[in-house]
CSV table of C-alpha atoms and ligand atoms in Angstrom, one decimal:
chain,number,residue,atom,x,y,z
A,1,UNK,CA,115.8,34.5,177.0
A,2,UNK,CA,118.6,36.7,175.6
A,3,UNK,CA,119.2,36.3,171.8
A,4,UNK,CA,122.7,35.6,172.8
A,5,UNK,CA,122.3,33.2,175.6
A,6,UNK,CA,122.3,29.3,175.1
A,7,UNK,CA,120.1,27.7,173.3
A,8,UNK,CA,119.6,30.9,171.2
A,9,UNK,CA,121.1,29.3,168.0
A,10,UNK,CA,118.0,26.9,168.0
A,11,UNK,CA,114.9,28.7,168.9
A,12,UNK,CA,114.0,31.5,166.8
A,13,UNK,CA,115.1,35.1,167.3
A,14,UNK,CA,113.1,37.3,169.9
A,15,UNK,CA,111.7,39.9,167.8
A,16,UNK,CA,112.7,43.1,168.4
A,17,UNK,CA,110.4,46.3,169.3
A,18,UNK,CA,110.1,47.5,166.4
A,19,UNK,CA,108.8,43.9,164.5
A,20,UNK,CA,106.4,43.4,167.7
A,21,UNK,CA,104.7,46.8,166.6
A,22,UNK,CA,101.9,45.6,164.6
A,23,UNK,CA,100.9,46.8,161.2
A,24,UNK,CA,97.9,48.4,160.8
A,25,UNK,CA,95.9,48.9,156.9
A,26,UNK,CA,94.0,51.9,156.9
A,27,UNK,CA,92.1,51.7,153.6
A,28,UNK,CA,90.2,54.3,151.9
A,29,UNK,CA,92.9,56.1,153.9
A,30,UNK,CA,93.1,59.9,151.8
A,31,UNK,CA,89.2,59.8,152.6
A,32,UNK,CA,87.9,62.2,155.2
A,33,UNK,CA,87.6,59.2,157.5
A,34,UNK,CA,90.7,57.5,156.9
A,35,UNK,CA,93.1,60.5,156.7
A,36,UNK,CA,92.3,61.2,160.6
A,37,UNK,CA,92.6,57.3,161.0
A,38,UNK,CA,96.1,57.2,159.6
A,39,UNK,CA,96.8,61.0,160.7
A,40,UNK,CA,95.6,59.5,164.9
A,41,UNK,CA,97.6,55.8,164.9
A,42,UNK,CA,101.0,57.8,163.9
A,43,UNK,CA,100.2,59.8,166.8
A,44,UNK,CA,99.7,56.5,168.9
A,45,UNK,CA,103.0,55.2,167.8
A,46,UNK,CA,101.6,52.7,165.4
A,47,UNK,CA,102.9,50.8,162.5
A,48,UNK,CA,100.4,52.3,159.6
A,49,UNK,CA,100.2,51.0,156.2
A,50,UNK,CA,98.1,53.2,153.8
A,51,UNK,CA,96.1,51.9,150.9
A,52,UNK,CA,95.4,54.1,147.9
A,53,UNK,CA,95.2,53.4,144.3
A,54,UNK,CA,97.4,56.7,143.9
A,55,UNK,CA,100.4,56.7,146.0
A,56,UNK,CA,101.9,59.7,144.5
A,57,UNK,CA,98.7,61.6,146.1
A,58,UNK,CA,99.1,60.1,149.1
A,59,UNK,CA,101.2,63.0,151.3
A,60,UNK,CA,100.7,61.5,154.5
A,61,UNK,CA,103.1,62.1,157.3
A,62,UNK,CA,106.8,60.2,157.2
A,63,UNK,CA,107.2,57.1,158.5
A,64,UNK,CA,103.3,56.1,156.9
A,65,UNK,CA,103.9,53.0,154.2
A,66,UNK,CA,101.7,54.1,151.2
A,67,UNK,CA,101.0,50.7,149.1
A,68,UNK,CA,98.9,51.0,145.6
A,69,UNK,CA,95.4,49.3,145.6
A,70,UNK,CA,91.9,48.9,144.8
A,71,UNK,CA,89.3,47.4,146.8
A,72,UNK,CA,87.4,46.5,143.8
A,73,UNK,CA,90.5,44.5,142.4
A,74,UNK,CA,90.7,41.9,145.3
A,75,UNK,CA,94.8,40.8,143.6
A,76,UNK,CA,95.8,44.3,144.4
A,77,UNK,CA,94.8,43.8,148.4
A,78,UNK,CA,96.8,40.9,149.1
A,79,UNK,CA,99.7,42.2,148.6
A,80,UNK,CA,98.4,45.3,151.0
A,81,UNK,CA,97.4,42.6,153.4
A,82,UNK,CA,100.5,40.9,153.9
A,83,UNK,CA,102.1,40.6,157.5
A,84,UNK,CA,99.3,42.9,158.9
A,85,UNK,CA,97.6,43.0,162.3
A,86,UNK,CA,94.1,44.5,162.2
A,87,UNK,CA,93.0,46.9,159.4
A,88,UNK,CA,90.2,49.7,159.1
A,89,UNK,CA,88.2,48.7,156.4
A,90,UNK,CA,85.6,51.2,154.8
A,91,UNK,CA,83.4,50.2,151.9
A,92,UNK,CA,82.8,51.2,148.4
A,93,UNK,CA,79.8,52.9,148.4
A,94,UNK,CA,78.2,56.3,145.9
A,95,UNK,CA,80.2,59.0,146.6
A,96,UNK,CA,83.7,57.1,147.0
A,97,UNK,CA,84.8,57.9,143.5
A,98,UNK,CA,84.0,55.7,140.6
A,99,UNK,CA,81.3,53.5,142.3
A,100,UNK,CA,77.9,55.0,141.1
A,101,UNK,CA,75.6,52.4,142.3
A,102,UNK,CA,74.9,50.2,145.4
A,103,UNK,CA,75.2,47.9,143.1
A,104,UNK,CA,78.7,47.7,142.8
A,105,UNK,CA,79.7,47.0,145.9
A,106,UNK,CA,79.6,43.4,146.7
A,107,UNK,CA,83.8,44.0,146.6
A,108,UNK,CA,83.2,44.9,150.4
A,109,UNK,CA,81.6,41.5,151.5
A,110,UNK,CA,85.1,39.9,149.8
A,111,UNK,CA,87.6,41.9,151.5
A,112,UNK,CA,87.2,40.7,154.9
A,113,UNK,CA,87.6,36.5,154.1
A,114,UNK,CA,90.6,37.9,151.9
A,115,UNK,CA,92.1,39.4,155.2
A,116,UNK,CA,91.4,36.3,157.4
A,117,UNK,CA,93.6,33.9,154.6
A,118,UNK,CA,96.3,36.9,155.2
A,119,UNK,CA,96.3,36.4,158.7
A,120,UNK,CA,94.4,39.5,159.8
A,121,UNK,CA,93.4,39.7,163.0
A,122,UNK,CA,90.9,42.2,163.8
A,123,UNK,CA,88.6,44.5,161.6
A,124,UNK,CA,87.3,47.9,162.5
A,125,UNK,CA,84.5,48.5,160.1
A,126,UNK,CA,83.1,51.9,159.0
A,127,UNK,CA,79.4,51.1,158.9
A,128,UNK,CA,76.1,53.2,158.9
A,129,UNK,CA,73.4,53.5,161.5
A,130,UNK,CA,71.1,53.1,158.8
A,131,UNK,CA,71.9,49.0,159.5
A,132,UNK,CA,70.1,49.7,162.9
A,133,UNK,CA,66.5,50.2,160.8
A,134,UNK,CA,67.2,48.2,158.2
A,135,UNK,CA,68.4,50.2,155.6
A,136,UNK,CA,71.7,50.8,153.7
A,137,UNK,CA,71.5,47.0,152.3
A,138,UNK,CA,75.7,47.4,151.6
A,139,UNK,CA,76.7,48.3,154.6
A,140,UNK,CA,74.4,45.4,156.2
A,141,UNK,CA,76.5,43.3,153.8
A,142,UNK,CA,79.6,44.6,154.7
A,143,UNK,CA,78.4,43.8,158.8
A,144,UNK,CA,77.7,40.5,157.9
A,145,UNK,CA,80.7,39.5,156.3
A,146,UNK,CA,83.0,40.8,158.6
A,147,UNK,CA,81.2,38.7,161.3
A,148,UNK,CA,81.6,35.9,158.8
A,149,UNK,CA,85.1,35.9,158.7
A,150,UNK,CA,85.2,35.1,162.4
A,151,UNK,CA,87.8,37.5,163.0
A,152,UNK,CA,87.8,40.3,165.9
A,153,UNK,CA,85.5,42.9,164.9
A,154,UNK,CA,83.9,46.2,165.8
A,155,UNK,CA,81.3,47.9,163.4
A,156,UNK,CA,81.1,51.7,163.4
A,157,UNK,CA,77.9,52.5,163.0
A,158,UNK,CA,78.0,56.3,162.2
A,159,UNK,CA,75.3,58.1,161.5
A,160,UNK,CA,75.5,61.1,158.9
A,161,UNK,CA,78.5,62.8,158.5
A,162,UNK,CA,79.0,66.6,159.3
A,163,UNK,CA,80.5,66.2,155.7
A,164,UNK,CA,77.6,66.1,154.3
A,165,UNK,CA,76.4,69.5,154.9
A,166,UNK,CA,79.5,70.2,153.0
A,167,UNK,CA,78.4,67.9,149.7
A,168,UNK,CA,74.7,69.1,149.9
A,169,UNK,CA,74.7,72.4,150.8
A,170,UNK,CA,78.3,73.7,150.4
A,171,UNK,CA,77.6,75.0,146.4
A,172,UNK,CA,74.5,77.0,147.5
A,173,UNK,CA,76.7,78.5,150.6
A,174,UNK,CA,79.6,79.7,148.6
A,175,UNK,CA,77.8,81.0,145.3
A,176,UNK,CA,74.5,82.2,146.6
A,177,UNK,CA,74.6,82.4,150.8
A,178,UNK,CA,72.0,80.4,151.0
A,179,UNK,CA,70.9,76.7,152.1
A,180,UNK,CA,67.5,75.3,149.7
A,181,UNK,CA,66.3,72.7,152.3
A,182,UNK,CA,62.9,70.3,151.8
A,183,UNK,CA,63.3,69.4,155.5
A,184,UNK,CA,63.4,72.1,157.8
A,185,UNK,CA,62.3,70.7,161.3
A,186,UNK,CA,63.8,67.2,160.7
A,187,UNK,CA,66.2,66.4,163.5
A,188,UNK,CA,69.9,65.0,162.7
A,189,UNK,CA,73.1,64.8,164.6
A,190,UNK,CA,76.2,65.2,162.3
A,191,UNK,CA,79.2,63.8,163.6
A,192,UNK,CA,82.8,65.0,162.6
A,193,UNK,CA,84.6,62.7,161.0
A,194,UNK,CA,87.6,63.1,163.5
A,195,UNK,CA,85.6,62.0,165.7
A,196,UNK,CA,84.4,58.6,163.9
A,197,UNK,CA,88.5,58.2,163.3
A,198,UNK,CA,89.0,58.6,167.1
A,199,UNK,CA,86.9,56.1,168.0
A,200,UNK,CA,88.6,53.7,165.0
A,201,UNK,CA,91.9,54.3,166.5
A,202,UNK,CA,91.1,53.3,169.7
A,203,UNK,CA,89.2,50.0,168.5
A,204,UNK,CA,92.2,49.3,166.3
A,205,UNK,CA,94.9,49.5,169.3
A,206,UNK,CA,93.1,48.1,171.9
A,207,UNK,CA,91.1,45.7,173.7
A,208,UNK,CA,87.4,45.4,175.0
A,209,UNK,CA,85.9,46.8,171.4
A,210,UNK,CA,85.5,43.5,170.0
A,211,UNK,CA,81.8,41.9,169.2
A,212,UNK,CA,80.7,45.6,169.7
A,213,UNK,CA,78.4,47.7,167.1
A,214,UNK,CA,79.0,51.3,168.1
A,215,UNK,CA,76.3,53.9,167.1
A,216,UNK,CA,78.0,57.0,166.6
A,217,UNK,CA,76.3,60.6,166.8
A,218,UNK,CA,77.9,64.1,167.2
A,219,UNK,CA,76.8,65.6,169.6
A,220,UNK,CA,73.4,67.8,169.3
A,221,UNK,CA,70.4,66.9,167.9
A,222,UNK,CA,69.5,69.7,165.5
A,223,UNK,CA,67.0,70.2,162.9
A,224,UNK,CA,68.3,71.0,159.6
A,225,UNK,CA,67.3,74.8,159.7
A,226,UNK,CA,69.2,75.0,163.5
A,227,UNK,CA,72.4,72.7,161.2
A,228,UNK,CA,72.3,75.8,158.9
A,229,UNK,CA,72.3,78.4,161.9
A,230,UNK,CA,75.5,76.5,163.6
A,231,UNK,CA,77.2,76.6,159.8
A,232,UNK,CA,76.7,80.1,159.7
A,233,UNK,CA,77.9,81.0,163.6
A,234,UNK,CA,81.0,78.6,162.7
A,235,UNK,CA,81.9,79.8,159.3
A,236,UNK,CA,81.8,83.4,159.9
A,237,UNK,CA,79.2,84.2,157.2
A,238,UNK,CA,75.4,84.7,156.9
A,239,UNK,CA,73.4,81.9,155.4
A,240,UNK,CA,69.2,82.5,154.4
A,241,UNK,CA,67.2,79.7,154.2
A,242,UNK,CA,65.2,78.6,152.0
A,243,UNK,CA,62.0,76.1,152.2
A,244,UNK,CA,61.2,73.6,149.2
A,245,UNK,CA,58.5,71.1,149.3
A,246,UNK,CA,60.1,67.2,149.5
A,247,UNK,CA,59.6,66.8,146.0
A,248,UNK,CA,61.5,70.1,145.2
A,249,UNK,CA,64.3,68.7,147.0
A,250,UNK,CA,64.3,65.6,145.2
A,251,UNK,CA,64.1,67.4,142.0
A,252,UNK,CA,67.0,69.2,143.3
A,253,UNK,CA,69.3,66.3,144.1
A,254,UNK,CA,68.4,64.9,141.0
A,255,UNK,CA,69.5,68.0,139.2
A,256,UNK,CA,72.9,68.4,141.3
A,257,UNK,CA,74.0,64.7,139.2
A,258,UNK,CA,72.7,62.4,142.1
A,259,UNK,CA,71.8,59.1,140.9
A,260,UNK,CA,68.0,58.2,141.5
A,261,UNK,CA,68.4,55.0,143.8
A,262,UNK,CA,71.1,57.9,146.2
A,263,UNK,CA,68.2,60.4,145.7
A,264,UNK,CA,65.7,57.4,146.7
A,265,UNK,CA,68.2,56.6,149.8
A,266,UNK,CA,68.2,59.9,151.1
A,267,UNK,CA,64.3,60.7,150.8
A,268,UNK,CA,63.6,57.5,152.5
A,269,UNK,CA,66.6,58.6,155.2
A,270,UNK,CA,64.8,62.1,155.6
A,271,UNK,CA,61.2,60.4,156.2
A,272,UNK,CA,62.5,58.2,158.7
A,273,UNK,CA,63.8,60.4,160.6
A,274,UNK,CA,61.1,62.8,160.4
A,275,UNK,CA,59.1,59.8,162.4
A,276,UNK,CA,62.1,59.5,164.4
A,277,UNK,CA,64.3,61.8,165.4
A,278,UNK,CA,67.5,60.3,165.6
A,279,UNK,CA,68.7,59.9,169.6
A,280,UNK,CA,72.5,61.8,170.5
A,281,UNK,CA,74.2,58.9,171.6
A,282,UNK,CA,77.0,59.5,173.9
A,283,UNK,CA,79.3,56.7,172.5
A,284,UNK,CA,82.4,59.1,171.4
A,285,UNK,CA,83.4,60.7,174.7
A,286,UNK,CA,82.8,56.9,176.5
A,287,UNK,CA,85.6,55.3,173.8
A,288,UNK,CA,87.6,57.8,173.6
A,289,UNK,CA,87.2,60.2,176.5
A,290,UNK,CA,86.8,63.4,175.5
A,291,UNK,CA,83.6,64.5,174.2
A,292,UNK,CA,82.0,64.8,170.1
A,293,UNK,CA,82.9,67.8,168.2
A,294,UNK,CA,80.1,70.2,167.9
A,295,UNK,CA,78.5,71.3,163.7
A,296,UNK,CA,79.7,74.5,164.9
A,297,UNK,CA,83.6,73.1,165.4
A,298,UNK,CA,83.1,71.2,162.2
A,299,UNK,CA,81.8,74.0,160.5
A,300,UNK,CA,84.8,76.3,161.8
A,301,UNK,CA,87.1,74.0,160.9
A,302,UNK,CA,85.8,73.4,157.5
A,303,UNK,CA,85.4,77.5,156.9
A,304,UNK,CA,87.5,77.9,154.0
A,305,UNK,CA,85.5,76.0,151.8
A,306,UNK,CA,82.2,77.9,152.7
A,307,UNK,CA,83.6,81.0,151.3
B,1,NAP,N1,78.3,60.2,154.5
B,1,NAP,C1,77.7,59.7,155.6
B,1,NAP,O1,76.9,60.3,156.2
B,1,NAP,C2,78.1,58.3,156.1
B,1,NAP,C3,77.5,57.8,157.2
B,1,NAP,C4,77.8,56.5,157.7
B,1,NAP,C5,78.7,55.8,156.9
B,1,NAP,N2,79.3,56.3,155.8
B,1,NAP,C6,80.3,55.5,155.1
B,1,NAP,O2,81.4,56.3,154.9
B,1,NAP,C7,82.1,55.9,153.7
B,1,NAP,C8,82.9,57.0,153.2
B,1,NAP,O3,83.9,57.3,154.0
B,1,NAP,P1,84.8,58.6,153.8
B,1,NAP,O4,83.9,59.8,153.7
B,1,NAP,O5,85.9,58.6,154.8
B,1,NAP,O6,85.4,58.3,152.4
B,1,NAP,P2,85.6,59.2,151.1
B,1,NAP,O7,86.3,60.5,151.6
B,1,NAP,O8,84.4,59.4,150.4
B,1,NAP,O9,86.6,58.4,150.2
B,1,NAP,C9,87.6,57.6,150.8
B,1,NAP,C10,88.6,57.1,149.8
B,1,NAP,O10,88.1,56.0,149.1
B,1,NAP,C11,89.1,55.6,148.3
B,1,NAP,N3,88.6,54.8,147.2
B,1,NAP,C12,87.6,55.1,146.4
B,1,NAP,N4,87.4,54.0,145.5
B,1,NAP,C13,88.4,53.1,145.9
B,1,NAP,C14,88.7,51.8,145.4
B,1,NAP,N5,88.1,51.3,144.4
B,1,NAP,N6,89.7,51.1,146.0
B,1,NAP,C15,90.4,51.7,147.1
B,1,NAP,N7,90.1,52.9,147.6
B,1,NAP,C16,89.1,53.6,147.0
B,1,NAP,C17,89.7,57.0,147.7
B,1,NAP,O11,91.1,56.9,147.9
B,1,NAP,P3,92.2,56.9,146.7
B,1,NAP,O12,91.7,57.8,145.7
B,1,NAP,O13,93.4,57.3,147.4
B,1,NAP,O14,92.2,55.4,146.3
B,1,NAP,C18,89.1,58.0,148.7
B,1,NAP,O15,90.0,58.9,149.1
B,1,NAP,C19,80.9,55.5,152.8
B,1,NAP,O16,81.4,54.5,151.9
B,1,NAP,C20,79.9,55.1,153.7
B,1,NAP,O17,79.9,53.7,153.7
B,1,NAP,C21,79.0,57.5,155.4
């Protein structure tokens, strides 16, 4: 029906294009997740809204709506929620700024009932592949009440960032060339986190993700001295390394400010999978068609801050 023909001046206005394009929240959306989420819907043509409890910090590309907000003060996300589509919700956990315990983050099994009152209509939910043996009790929490909410879902169940390397091993790179490991043969398969966002963006935009927990891998299984061999090859610049026992490392990660129940996390995390070497899973190139970034991509495009 034109908007001009008969009839028009008693049925509502066709919306135009540009109100059928759906808004999408991207929270935690300056975070090395949610930048590419953000940065990878503009390039899809998507409406993007971009949560951050510091707008003037935002610098995202034009055309992005930057809204203040704080996921652990649910009044400041309803007014981020309002008139938006589907959102990409990551939780609170150690390491996102102020949260220092696991503690504090029931906030993330709030935000998705919050969304379905808005009108939400799908979640995309950064999750762990911890949740797949049980561990990481908040991100189980967050799983659970996003399925709660009844709303379209799909849980992205990463496993450990390349990142990581950066945050555990980056210090010892730059200052000393040299990577202090208690875990040299235990297997992992860091994913970029452009890769994670990839796979977002597509669950975000379109259909056939719903109901779906997607484990996400990069894609080589390497064990931690290998990781540091990659780093090196990608980086540009030699790297020793160095064996501790496991209770050096703890004392280690202890010392580097890590609170004890992170510390506990990761020593459990490194005994599991030093029963179980964690599988490659193929789940990036099958959502989004071209295949995982390797450590060695990461690590080359990360150089900069090795040096
Ligand atoms: N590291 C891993 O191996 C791994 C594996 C699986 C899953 N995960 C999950 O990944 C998440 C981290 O994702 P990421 O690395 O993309 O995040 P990130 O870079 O650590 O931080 C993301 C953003 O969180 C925002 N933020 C912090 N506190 C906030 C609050 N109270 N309210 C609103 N925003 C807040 C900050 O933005 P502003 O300063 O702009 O507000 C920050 O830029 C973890 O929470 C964990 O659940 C991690």
């Amino acid at each position: 029906m034109s908007r001009s023909g008969p009839g028009a001046s008693r049925s509502a206005p066709e919306p135009t294009v540009e109100e059928r394009r759906v808004t999408i929240l991207v929270t935690g959306a300056r975070g090395n997740v949610g930048r590419h989420v953000v940065e990878g819907l503009v390039r899809k043509g998507a409406r993007v809204r971009a949560l951050t409890r510091d707008p003037a910090r935002a610098g995202f590309s034009d055309g992005v709506e930057v809204v203040r907000g704080d996921l652990s003060r649910l009044d400041s996300c309803r007014t981020a929620l309002e008139g938006v589509t589907a959102m990409y919700l990551f939780p609170l956990a150690y390491r996102t700024s102020d949260v220092q315990s696991f503690a504090d983050v029931a906030v993330n099994t709030e935000v998705p009932g919050l969304a379905a009152e808005a009108g939400v209509r799908r979640i995309v939910l950064l999750s762990s592949n911890a949740v797949l043996y049980g561990a990481d009790e908040h991100h189980q929490q967050a799983e659970a009440a996003v399925e709660a909410s009844g709303l379209e879902y799909t849980h992205l169940r990463s496993g450990e960032f390349a990142m990581n390397k950066l945050f555990g091993w980056g210090e010892s790179i730059r200052k000393e060339g040299v990577v202090r490991s208690g875990f040299p043969e235990v297997v992992g398969v860091p994913i970029h986190q452009a890769d994670v966002a990839a796979v977002a963006v597509v669950a975000l935009l379109e259909d056939g993700h719903q109901g779906r927990g997607y484990e996400l891998t990069g894609p080589q299984a390497l064990t931690e001295r290998e990781q540091v061999g990659e780093i090196a090859a990608g980086c540009g610049r030699g790297i020793r390394f160095e064996e501790l026992t496991p209770e050096q490392a703890r004392e280690n990660w202890l010392a580097q400010g890590m609170p004890a129940e992170v510390v506990d996390e990761m020593m459990a995390h490194s005994a599991h999978f030093a029963e179980k070497a964690p599988v490659v899973r193929n789940t990036v190139q099958e959502v989004t068609g071209r295949p995982a970034r390797t450590l060695r991509q990461w690590a080359a495009d990360h150089a900069k801050l090795f040096r």
